[in-house]
Short mmCIF file of C-alpha atoms in Angstrom, two decimals:
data_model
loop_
_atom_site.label_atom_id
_atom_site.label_comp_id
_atom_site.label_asym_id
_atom_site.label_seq_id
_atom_site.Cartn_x
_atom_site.Cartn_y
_atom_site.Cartn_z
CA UNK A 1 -133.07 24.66 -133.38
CA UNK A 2 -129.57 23.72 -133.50
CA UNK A 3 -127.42 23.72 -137.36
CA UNK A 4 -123.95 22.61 -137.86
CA UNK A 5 -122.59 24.22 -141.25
CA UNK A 6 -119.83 22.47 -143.03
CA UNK A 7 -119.28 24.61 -146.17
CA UNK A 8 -116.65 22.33 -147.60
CA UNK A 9 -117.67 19.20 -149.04
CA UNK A 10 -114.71 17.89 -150.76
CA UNK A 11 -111.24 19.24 -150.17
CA UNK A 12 -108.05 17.64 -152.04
CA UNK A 13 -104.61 17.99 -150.77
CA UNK A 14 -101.00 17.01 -151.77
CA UNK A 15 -99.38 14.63 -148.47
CA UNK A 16 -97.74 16.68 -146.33
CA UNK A 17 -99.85 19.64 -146.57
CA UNK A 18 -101.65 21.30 -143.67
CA UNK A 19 -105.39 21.13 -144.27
CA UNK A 20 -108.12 23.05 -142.34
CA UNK A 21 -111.72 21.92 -142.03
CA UNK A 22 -114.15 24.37 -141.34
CA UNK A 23 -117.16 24.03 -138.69
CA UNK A 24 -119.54 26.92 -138.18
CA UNK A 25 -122.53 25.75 -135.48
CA UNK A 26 -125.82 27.71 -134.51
CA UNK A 27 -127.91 27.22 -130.93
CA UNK A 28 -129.36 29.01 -128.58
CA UNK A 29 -128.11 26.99 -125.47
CA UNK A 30 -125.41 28.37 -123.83
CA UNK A 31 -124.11 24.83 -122.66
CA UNK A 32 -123.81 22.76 -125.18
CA UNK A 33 -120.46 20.14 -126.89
CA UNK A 34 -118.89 19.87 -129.63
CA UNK A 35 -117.32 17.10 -131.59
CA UNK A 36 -115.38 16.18 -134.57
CA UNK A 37 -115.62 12.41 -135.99
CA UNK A 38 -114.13 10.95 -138.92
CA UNK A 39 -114.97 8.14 -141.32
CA UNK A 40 -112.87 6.47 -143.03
CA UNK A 41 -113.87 4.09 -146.24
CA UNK A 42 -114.59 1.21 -143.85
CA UNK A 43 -117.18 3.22 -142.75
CA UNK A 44 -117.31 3.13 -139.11
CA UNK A 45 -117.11 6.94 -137.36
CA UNK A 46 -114.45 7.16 -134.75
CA UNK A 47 -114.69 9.84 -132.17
CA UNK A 48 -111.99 12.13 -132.28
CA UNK A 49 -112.56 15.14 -129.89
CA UNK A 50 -115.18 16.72 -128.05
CA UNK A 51 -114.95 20.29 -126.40
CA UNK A 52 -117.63 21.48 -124.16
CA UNK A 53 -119.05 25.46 -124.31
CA UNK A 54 -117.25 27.10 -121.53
CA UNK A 55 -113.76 25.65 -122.62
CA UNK A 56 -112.49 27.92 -124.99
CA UNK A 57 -109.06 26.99 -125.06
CA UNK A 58 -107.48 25.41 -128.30
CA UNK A 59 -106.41 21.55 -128.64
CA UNK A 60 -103.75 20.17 -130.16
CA UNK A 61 -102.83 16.32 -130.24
CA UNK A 62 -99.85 15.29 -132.45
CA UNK A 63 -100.62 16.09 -135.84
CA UNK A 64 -104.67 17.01 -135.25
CA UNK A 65 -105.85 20.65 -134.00
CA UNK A 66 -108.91 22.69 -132.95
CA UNK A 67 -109.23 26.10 -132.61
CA UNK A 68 -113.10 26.89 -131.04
CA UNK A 69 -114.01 30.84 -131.23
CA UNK A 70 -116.88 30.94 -129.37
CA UNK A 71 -117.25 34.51 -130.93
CA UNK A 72 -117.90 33.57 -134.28
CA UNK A 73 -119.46 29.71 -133.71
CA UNK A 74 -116.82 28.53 -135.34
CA UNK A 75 -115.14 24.89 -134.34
CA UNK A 76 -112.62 24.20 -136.92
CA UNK A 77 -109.98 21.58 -137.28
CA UNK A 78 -106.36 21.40 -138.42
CA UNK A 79 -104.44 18.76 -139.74
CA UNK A 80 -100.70 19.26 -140.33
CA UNK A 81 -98.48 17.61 -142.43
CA UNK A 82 -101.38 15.69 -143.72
CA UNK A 83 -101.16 11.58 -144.98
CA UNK A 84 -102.83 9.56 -146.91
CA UNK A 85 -104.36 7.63 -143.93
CA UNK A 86 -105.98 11.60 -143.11
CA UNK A 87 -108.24 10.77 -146.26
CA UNK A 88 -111.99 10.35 -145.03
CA UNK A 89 -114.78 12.00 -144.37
CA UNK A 90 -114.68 14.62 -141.48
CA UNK A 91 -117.90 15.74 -139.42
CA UNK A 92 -118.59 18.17 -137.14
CA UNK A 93 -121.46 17.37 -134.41
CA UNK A 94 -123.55 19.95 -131.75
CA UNK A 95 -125.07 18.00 -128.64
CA UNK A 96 -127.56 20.50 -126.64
CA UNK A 97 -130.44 19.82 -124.24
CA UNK A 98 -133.09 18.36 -126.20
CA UNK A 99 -136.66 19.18 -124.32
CA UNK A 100 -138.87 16.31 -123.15
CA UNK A 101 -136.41 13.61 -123.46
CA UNK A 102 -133.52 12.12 -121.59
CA UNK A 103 -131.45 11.85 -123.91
CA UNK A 104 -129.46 14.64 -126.47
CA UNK A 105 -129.52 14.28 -129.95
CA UNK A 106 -126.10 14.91 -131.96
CA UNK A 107 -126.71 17.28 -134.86
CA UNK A 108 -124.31 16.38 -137.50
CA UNK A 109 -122.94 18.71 -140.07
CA UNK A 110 -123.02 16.96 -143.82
CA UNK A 111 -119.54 16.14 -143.93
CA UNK A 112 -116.19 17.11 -145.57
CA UNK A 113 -114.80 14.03 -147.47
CA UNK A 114 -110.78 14.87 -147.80
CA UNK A 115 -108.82 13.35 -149.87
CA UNK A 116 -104.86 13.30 -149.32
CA UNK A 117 -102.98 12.48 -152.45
CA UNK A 118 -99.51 10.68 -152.42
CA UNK B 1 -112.39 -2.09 -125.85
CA UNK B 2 -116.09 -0.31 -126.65
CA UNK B 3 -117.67 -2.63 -129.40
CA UNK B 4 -121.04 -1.87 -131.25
CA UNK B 5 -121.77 -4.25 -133.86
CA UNK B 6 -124.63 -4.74 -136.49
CA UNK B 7 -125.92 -7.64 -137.89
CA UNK B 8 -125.29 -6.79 -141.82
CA UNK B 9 -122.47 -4.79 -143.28
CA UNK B 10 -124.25 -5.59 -147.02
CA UNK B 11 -128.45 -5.85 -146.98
CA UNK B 12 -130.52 -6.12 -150.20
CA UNK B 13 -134.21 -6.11 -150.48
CA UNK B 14 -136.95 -5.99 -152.85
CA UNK B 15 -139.88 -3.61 -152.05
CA UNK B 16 -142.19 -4.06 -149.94
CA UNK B 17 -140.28 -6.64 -147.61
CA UNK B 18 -140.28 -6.08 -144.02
CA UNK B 19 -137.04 -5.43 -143.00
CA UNK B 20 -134.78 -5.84 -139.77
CA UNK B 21 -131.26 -4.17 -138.93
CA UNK B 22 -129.98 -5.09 -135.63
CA UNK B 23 -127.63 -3.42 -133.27
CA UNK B 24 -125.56 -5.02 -130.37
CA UNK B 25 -123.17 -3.13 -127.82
CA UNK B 26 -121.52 -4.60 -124.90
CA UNK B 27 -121.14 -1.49 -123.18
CA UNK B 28 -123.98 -1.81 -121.19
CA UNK B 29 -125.05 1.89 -122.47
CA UNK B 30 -128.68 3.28 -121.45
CA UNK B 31 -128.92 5.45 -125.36
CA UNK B 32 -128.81 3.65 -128.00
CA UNK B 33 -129.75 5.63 -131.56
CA UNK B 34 -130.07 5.04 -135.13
CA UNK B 35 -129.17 7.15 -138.27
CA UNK B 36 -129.26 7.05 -141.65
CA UNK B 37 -126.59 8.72 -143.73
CA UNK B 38 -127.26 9.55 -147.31
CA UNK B 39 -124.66 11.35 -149.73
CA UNK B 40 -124.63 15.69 -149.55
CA UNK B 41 -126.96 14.99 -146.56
CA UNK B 42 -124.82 14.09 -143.66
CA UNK B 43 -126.37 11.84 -140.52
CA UNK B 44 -129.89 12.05 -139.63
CA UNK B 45 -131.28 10.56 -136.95
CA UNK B 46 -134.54 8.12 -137.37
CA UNK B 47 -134.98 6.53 -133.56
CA UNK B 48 -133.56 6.70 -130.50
CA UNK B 49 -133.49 4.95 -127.37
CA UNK B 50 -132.73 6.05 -123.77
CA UNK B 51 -133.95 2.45 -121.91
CA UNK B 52 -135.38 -0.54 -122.50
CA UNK B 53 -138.53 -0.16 -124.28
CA UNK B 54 -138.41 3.21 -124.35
CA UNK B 55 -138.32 5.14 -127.64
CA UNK B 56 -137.72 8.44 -129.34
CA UNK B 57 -138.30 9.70 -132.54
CA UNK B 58 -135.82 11.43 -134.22
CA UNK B 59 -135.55 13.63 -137.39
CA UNK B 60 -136.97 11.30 -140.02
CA UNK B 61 -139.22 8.57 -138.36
CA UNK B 62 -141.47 8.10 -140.89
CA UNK B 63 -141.17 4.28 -142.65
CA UNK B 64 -139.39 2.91 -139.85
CA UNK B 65 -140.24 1.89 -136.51
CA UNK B 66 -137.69 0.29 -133.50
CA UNK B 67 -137.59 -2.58 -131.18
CA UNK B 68 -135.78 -2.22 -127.67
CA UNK B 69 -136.30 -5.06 -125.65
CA UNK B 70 -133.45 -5.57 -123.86
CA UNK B 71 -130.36 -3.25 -123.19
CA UNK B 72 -127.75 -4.23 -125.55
CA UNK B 73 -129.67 -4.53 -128.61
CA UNK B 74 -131.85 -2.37 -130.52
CA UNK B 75 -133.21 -2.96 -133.60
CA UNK B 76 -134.45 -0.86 -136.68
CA UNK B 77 -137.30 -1.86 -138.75
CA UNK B 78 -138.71 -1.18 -142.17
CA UNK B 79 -142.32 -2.45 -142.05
CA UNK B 80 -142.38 -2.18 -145.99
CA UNK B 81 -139.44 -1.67 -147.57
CA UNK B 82 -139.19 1.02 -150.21
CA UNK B 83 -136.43 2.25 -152.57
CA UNK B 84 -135.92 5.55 -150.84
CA UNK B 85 -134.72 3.66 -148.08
CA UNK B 86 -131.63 2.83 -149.79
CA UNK B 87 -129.26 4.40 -147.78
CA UNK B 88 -126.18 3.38 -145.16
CA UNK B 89 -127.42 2.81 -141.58
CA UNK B 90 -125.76 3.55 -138.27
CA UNK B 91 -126.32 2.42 -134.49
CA UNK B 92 -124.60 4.01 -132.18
CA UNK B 93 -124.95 3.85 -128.45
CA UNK B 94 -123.91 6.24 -125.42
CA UNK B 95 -123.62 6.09 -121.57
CA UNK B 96 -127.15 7.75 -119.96
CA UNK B 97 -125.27 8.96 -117.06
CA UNK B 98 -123.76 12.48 -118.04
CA UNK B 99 -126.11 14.06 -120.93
CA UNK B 100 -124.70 15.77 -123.98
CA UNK B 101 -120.93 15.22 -122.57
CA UNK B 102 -120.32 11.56 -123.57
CA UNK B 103 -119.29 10.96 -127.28
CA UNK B 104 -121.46 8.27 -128.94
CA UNK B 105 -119.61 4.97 -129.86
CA UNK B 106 -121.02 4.14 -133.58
CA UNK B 107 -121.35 0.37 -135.71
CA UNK B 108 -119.64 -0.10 -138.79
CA UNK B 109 -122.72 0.65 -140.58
CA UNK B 110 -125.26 -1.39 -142.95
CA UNK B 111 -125.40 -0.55 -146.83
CA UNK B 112 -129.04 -1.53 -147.11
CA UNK B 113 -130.00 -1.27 -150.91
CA UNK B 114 -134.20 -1.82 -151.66
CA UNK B 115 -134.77 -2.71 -155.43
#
């Protein structure tokens, strides 16, 4: 069975701060994705990366940044400098083969709703 | 630019009603799915879809059932409404073609509230 851990559920920060979101995942695929959304109060999630199994390599993309360590199932994400437009809720997702169907479920950690304060 | 759209952003129902929630994408995805998300619990998913009339059940089927008749639009349905169905609902839909690789493109979500 597949688990995606977010231990932080609400984080507060002061604008311009750098903020790190935690992601720890469990499967027992060894191909599988991972992705970060985030939801902002209008509630629609918007994709923001995904980063496949064998890619190990860190991301960055102006102010946003992963850092995947395969070693520890860890898939965390960075924001520097943070703003007040950062403030949303953040979630991690697994995809993995899902038997018996042709399609692959996304398993969705609970969330981490930041807040960035002016 | 990807659109998925559903029919309600605001729903409320009395117990017991039968309820609809309908999703539209004009992607012309094969996967279409449906989750609820409920406070400290994340996204879970209830249905999903990977073709016309074809269905899946998720995590948390039971209470709902799902409608796919065509390809763009797949609907959600609460046969008899009840109040632990209050909850926000979310459609989301994804190309077929590559597996687990594609990201899925989500709605803006229904607030459905049962009194």
């Amino acid at each position: 069975a597949q688990k995606v851990t977010q231990a932080q559920t609400e984080i507060s920060v002061v604008e311009k701060e750098d903020v790190t979101l935690d992601c720890v995942y469990e499967t027992r695929d060894t191909t599988y994705y991972l992705f970060w959304y985030k939801q902002p109060p209008s509630g629609e999630l918007v994709f923001l990366i995904r980063r496949n199994s064998f890619d190990e390599q860190n991301e960055i993309s102006g102010r946003y940044s992963w850092n995947f360590q395969k070693s520890t199932s860890s898939f965390n994400f960075t924001i520097t400098a943070s703003q007040v437009v950062d403030s949303a809720v953040y979630f991690c997702a697994l995809s993995a083969p899902y038997s018996g169907a042709g399609s692959y479920q996304l398993t969705f950690g609970k969330g981490t709703k930041l807040s960035v304060i002016p | 630019d990807v659109k998925v759209t559903q029919s309600s952003r605001y729903l409320v129902k009395r117990t017991g009603e039968k309820v609809f929630l309908e999703c539209v994408q004009d992607m012309d995805h094969e996967n279409m799915f449906w989750y609820r998300q409920d406070p400290g619990l994340g996204l879970r998913l209830i249905y999903f879809s990977y073709d016309v009339k074809m269905k899946e059940k998720g995590d948390i089927p039971e209470g709902y059932s799902v409608s796919r008749e065509k390809k763009e639009r797949f609907s959600l349905i609460l046969e008899s409404a009840s109040t632990n169905q209050t909850s926000m609902y979310l459609c989301a839909s994804r190309p077929g073609t590559s597996g687990p690789y594609n990201e899925q493109f989500f709605g803006p979500g229904t607030r459905l509230t049962v009194l």
